[in-house]
Amino acid sequence: LKPVKVHFRLPVQILQECLQAGVDRESQLLQAIASLCAAGTRQSEDIINTSKRLGYASAIVDQAQQGKQKRVAVKRQFEGTEDEANERAELGSSEAGSSAASTSEDEKKYEDIMKFVDSFKSTRKRMNWSACFDMV
């Protein structure tokens, strides 16, 4: 009978292997989050540029900028420390308040246009949208 050598791994080695596998998985997740944030940021920039070029309402641009800022903050949160991310998130929330003012300007503009349309419609027997649009 031949003696059989049994190879036992030390518990420390097993733990190291498990930890390394966990770290590798976390790194892959962080890379995936970073690339999703980068893609979303590029998409927001495209929306901002197209909206500005076509002269769309500032509310669209504001929403795209807010989305871009949030994605950048998330990306930085996963790349940097939590303290830095918290500071950036606070800055982002204070900037979001300023965009609310421009959104209300768009709403005011919309309300003014709708008042004009109602006034235009009430002074005529029949609505002429092209004439109304030309006057706006």
PDB file of C-alpha atoms in Angstrom:
ATOM      1  CA  LEU A   1       0.000   0.000   0.000  1.00  0.00           C
ATOM      2  CA  LYS A   2       1.302   3.341  -1.039  1.00  0.00           C
ATOM      3  CA  PRO A   3       0.783   6.330   1.235  1.00  0.00           C
ATOM      4  CA  VAL A   4      -1.424   9.020  -0.312  1.00  0.00           C
ATOM      5  CA  LYS A   5      -0.338  12.584   0.144  1.00  0.00           C
ATOM      6  CA  VAL A   6      -3.198  14.871   0.932  1.00  0.00           C
ATOM      7  CA  HIS A   7      -2.685  18.534   0.204  1.00  0.00           C
ATOM      8  CA  PHE A   8      -4.448  20.794   2.664  1.00  0.00           C
ATOM      9  CA  ARG A   9      -4.689  24.484   2.033  1.00  0.00           C
ATOM     10  CA  LEU A  10      -4.384  26.750   4.950  1.00  0.00           C
ATOM     11  CA  PRO A  11      -7.489  28.727   5.884  1.00  0.00           C
ATOM     12  CA  VAL A  12      -5.534  31.915   5.250  1.00  0.00           C
ATOM     13  CA  GLN A  13      -4.920  30.887   1.641  1.00  0.00           C
ATOM     14  CA  ILE A  14      -8.597  30.104   1.142  1.00  0.00           C
ATOM     15  CA  LEU A  15      -9.582  33.489   2.555  1.00  0.00           C
ATOM     16  CA  GLN A  16      -7.054  35.274   0.343  1.00  0.00           C
ATOM     17  CA  GLU A  17      -8.448  33.571  -2.756  1.00  0.00           C
ATOM     18  CA  CYS A  18     -12.025  34.442  -1.782  1.00  0.00           C
ATOM     19  CA  LEU A  19     -11.073  38.042  -1.086  1.00  0.00           C
ATOM     20  CA  GLN A  20      -9.234  38.345  -4.393  1.00  0.00           C
ATOM     21  CA  ALA A  21     -12.265  36.976  -6.267  1.00  0.00           C
ATOM     22  CA  GLY A  22     -14.499  39.490  -4.463  1.00  0.00           C
ATOM     23  CA  VAL A  23     -12.145  42.370  -5.239  1.00  0.00           C
ATOM     24  CA  ASP A  24     -12.020  41.357  -8.902  1.00  0.00           C
ATOM     25  CA  ARG A  25     -15.826  41.302  -9.074  1.00  0.00           C
ATOM     26  CA  GLU A  26     -16.054  44.706  -7.396  1.00  0.00           C
ATOM     27  CA  SER A  27     -13.517  46.137  -9.840  1.00  0.00           C
ATOM     28  CA  GLN A  28     -15.550  44.855 -12.770  1.00  0.00           C
ATOM     29  CA  LEU A  29     -18.713  46.392 -11.318  1.00  0.00           C
ATOM     30  CA  LEU A  30     -16.976  49.730 -10.792  1.00  0.00           C
ATOM     31  CA  GLN A  31     -15.717  49.700 -14.373  1.00  0.00           C
ATOM     32  CA  ALA A  32     -19.226  48.923 -15.630  1.00  0.00           C
ATOM     33  CA  ILE A  33     -20.719  51.769 -13.578  1.00  0.00           C
ATOM     34  CA  ALA A  34     -18.032  54.171 -14.787  1.00  0.00           C
ATOM     35  CA  SER A  35     -18.653  53.295 -18.423  1.00  0.00           C
ATOM     36  CA  LEU A  36     -22.440  53.605 -18.003  1.00  0.00           C
ATOM     37  CA  CYS A  37     -21.951  57.027 -16.433  1.00  0.00           C
ATOM     38  CA  ALA A  38     -19.612  58.087 -19.239  1.00  0.00           C
ATOM     39  CA  ALA A  39     -22.099  56.952 -21.895  1.00  0.00           C
ATOM     40  CA  GLY A  40     -24.939  58.778 -20.138  1.00  0.00           C
ATOM     41  CA  THR A  41     -22.819  61.907 -19.834  1.00  0.00           C
ATOM     42  CA  ARG A  42     -22.035  61.842 -23.567  1.00  0.00           C
ATOM     43  CA  GLN A  43     -25.731  61.377 -24.333  1.00  0.00           C
ATOM     44  CA  SER A  44     -26.644  64.329 -22.104  1.00  0.00           C
ATOM     45  CA  GLU A  45     -24.023  66.475 -23.842  1.00  0.00           C
ATOM     46  CA  ASP A  46     -25.505  65.511 -27.215  1.00  0.00           C
ATOM     47  CA  ILE A  47     -28.982  66.488 -26.001  1.00  0.00           C
ATOM     48  CA  ILE A  48     -27.677  69.811 -24.663  1.00  0.00           C
ATOM     49  CA  ASN A  49     -25.817  70.631 -27.877  1.00  0.00           C
ATOM     50  CA  THR A  50     -28.737  69.654 -30.121  1.00  0.00           C
ATOM     51  CA  SER A  51     -31.258  71.547 -27.986  1.00  0.00           C
ATOM     52  CA  LYS A  52     -29.153  74.696 -28.029  1.00  0.00           C
ATOM     53  CA  ARG A  53     -28.522  74.415 -31.772  1.00  0.00           C
ATOM     54  CA  LEU A  54     -32.232  73.955 -32.539  1.00  0.00           C
ATOM     55  CA  GLY A  55     -33.306  76.595 -30.020  1.00  0.00           C
ATOM     56  CA  TYR A  56     -35.446  74.306 -27.867  1.00  0.00           C
ATOM     57  CA  ALA A  57     -36.777  75.396 -24.497  1.00  0.00           C
ATOM     58  CA  SER A  58     -34.267  75.862 -21.732  1.00  0.00           C
ATOM     59  CA  ALA A  59     -36.128  73.287 -19.605  1.00  0.00           C
ATOM     60  CA  ILE A  60     -34.827  70.530 -21.892  1.00  0.00           C
ATOM     61  CA  VAL A  61     -31.276  71.814 -21.564  1.00  0.00           C
ATOM     62  CA  ASP A  62     -31.669  72.147 -17.789  1.00  0.00           C
ATOM     63  CA  GLN A  63     -32.892  68.563 -17.428  1.00  0.00           C
ATOM     64  CA  ALA A  64     -30.037  67.259 -19.579  1.00  0.00           C
ATOM     65  CA  GLN A  65     -27.513  69.274 -17.544  1.00  0.00           C
ATOM     66  CA  GLN A  66     -28.943  67.938 -14.285  1.00  0.00           C
ATOM     67  CA  GLY A  67     -28.718  64.388 -15.609  1.00  0.00           C
ATOM     68  CA  LYS A  68     -25.151  64.973 -16.710  1.00  0.00           C
ATOM     69  CA  GLN A  69     -24.202  66.399 -13.302  1.00  0.00           C
ATOM     70  CA  LYS A  70     -25.762  63.440 -11.493  1.00  0.00           C
ATOM     71  CA  ARG A  71     -23.897  60.932 -13.660  1.00  0.00           C
ATOM     72  CA  VAL A  72     -20.617  62.769 -13.143  1.00  0.00           C
ATOM     73  CA  ALA A  73     -21.250  62.803  -9.381  1.00  0.00           C
ATOM     74  CA  VAL A  74     -22.001  59.065  -9.349  1.00  0.00           C
ATOM     75  CA  LYS A  75     -18.875  58.327 -11.360  1.00  0.00           C
ATOM     76  CA  ARG A  76     -16.751  60.433  -9.009  1.00  0.00           C
ATOM     77  CA  GLN A  77     -18.362  58.784  -6.004  1.00  0.00           C
ATOM     78  CA  PHE A  78     -17.180  55.393  -7.180  1.00  0.00           C
ATOM     79  CA  GLU A  79     -13.769  56.684  -8.215  1.00  0.00           C
ATOM     80  CA  GLY A  80     -13.053  58.918  -5.209  1.00  0.00           C
ATOM     81  CA  THR A  81     -13.767  58.943  -1.520  1.00  0.00           C
ATOM     82  CA  GLU A  82     -17.227  59.311  -0.060  1.00  0.00           C
ATOM     83  CA  ASP A  83     -16.414  62.725   1.430  1.00  0.00           C
ATOM     84  CA  GLU A  84     -15.542  64.131  -1.989  1.00  0.00           C
ATOM     85  CA  ALA A  85     -18.711  62.644  -3.467  1.00  0.00           C
ATOM     86  CA  ASN A  86     -20.851  64.149  -0.700  1.00  0.00           C
ATOM     87  CA  GLU A  87     -19.351  67.589  -1.311  1.00  0.00           C
ATOM     88  CA  ARG A  88     -20.030  67.304  -5.029  1.00  0.00           C
ATOM     89  CA  ALA A  89     -23.578  66.074  -4.418  1.00  0.00           C
ATOM     90  CA  GLU A  90     -24.249  69.102  -2.217  1.00  0.00           C
ATOM     91  CA  LEU A  91     -22.918  71.386  -4.955  1.00  0.00           C
ATOM     92  CA  GLY A  92     -25.134  69.627  -7.494  1.00  0.00           C
ATOM     93  CA  SER A  93     -28.242  70.095  -5.356  1.00  0.00           C
ATOM     94  CA  SER A  94     -27.553  73.823  -4.952  1.00  0.00           C
ATOM     95  CA  GLU A  95     -27.138  74.151  -8.728  1.00  0.00           C
ATOM     96  CA  ALA A  96     -30.421  72.303  -9.240  1.00  0.00           C
ATOM     97  CA  GLY A  97     -32.213  75.133  -7.436  1.00  0.00           C
ATOM     98  CA  SER A  98     -31.016  77.644 -10.012  1.00  0.00           C
ATOM     99  CA  SER A  99     -32.409  75.524 -12.856  1.00  0.00           C
ATOM    100  CA  ALA A 100     -35.822  75.579 -11.186  1.00  0.00           C
ATOM    101  CA  ALA A 101     -35.896  79.341 -11.771  1.00  0.00           C
ATOM    102  CA  SER A 102     -35.305  78.917 -15.510  1.00  0.00           C
ATOM    103  CA  THR A 103     -37.956  76.211 -15.653  1.00  0.00           C
ATOM    104  CA  SER A 104     -40.437  78.615 -14.119  1.00  0.00           C
ATOM    105  CA  GLU A 105     -39.477  81.141 -16.811  1.00  0.00           C
ATOM    106  CA  ASP A 106     -40.442  78.565 -19.425  1.00  0.00           C
ATOM    107  CA  GLU A 107     -43.697  77.914 -17.608  1.00  0.00           C
ATOM    108  CA  LYS A 108     -44.387  81.657 -17.463  1.00  0.00           C
ATOM    109  CA  LYS A 109     -43.659  81.938 -21.176  1.00  0.00           C
ATOM    110  CA  TYR A 110     -46.035  79.040 -21.859  1.00  0.00           C
ATOM    111  CA  GLU A 111     -48.776  80.632 -19.753  1.00  0.00           C
ATOM    112  CA  ASP A 112     -48.334  83.970 -21.554  1.00  0.00           C
ATOM    113  CA  ILE A 113     -48.576  82.281 -24.943  1.00  0.00           C
ATOM    114  CA  MET A 114     -51.681  80.356 -23.896  1.00  0.00           C
ATOM    115  CA  LYS A 115     -53.305  83.589 -22.667  1.00  0.00           C
ATOM    116  CA  PHE A 116     -52.541  85.168 -26.023  1.00  0.00           C
ATOM    117  CA  VAL A 117     -54.016  82.160 -27.858  1.00  0.00           C
ATOM    118  CA  ASP A 118     -57.189  82.330 -25.751  1.00  0.00           C
ATOM    119  CA  SER A 119     -57.449  86.067 -26.381  1.00  0.00           C
ATOM    120  CA  PHE A 120     -56.823  85.582 -30.110  1.00  0.00           C
ATOM    121  CA  LYS A 121     -59.451  82.847 -30.284  1.00  0.00           C
ATOM    122  CA  SER A 122     -62.057  84.850 -28.385  1.00  0.00           C
ATOM    123  CA  THR A 123     -61.802  87.824 -30.773  1.00  0.00           C
ATOM    124  CA  ARG A 124     -62.539  85.706 -33.849  1.00  0.00           C
ATOM    125  CA  LYS A 125     -65.419  83.536 -34.901  1.00  0.00           C
ATOM    126  CA  ARG A 126     -63.116  80.846 -36.167  1.00  0.00           C
ATOM    127  CA  MET A 127     -59.611  79.883 -35.014  1.00  0.00           C
ATOM    128  CA  ASN A 128     -56.807  80.506 -37.508  1.00  0.00           C
ATOM    129  CA  TRP A 129     -53.750  78.757 -36.102  1.00  0.00           C
ATOM    130  CA  SER A 130     -51.299  79.949 -38.733  1.00  0.00           C
ATOM    131  CA  ALA A 131     -52.274  83.597 -38.186  1.00  0.00           C
ATOM    132  CA  CYS A 132     -52.099  83.080 -34.417  1.00  0.00           C
ATOM    133  CA  PHE A 133     -48.661  81.484 -34.716  1.00  0.00           C
ATOM    134  CA  ASP A 134     -47.434  84.334 -36.918  1.00  0.00           C
ATOM    135  CA  MET A 135     -48.509  86.867 -34.277  1.00  0.00           C
ATOM    136  CA  VAL A 136     -46.865  85.024 -31.393  1.00  0.00           C
TER     137      VAL A 136
END
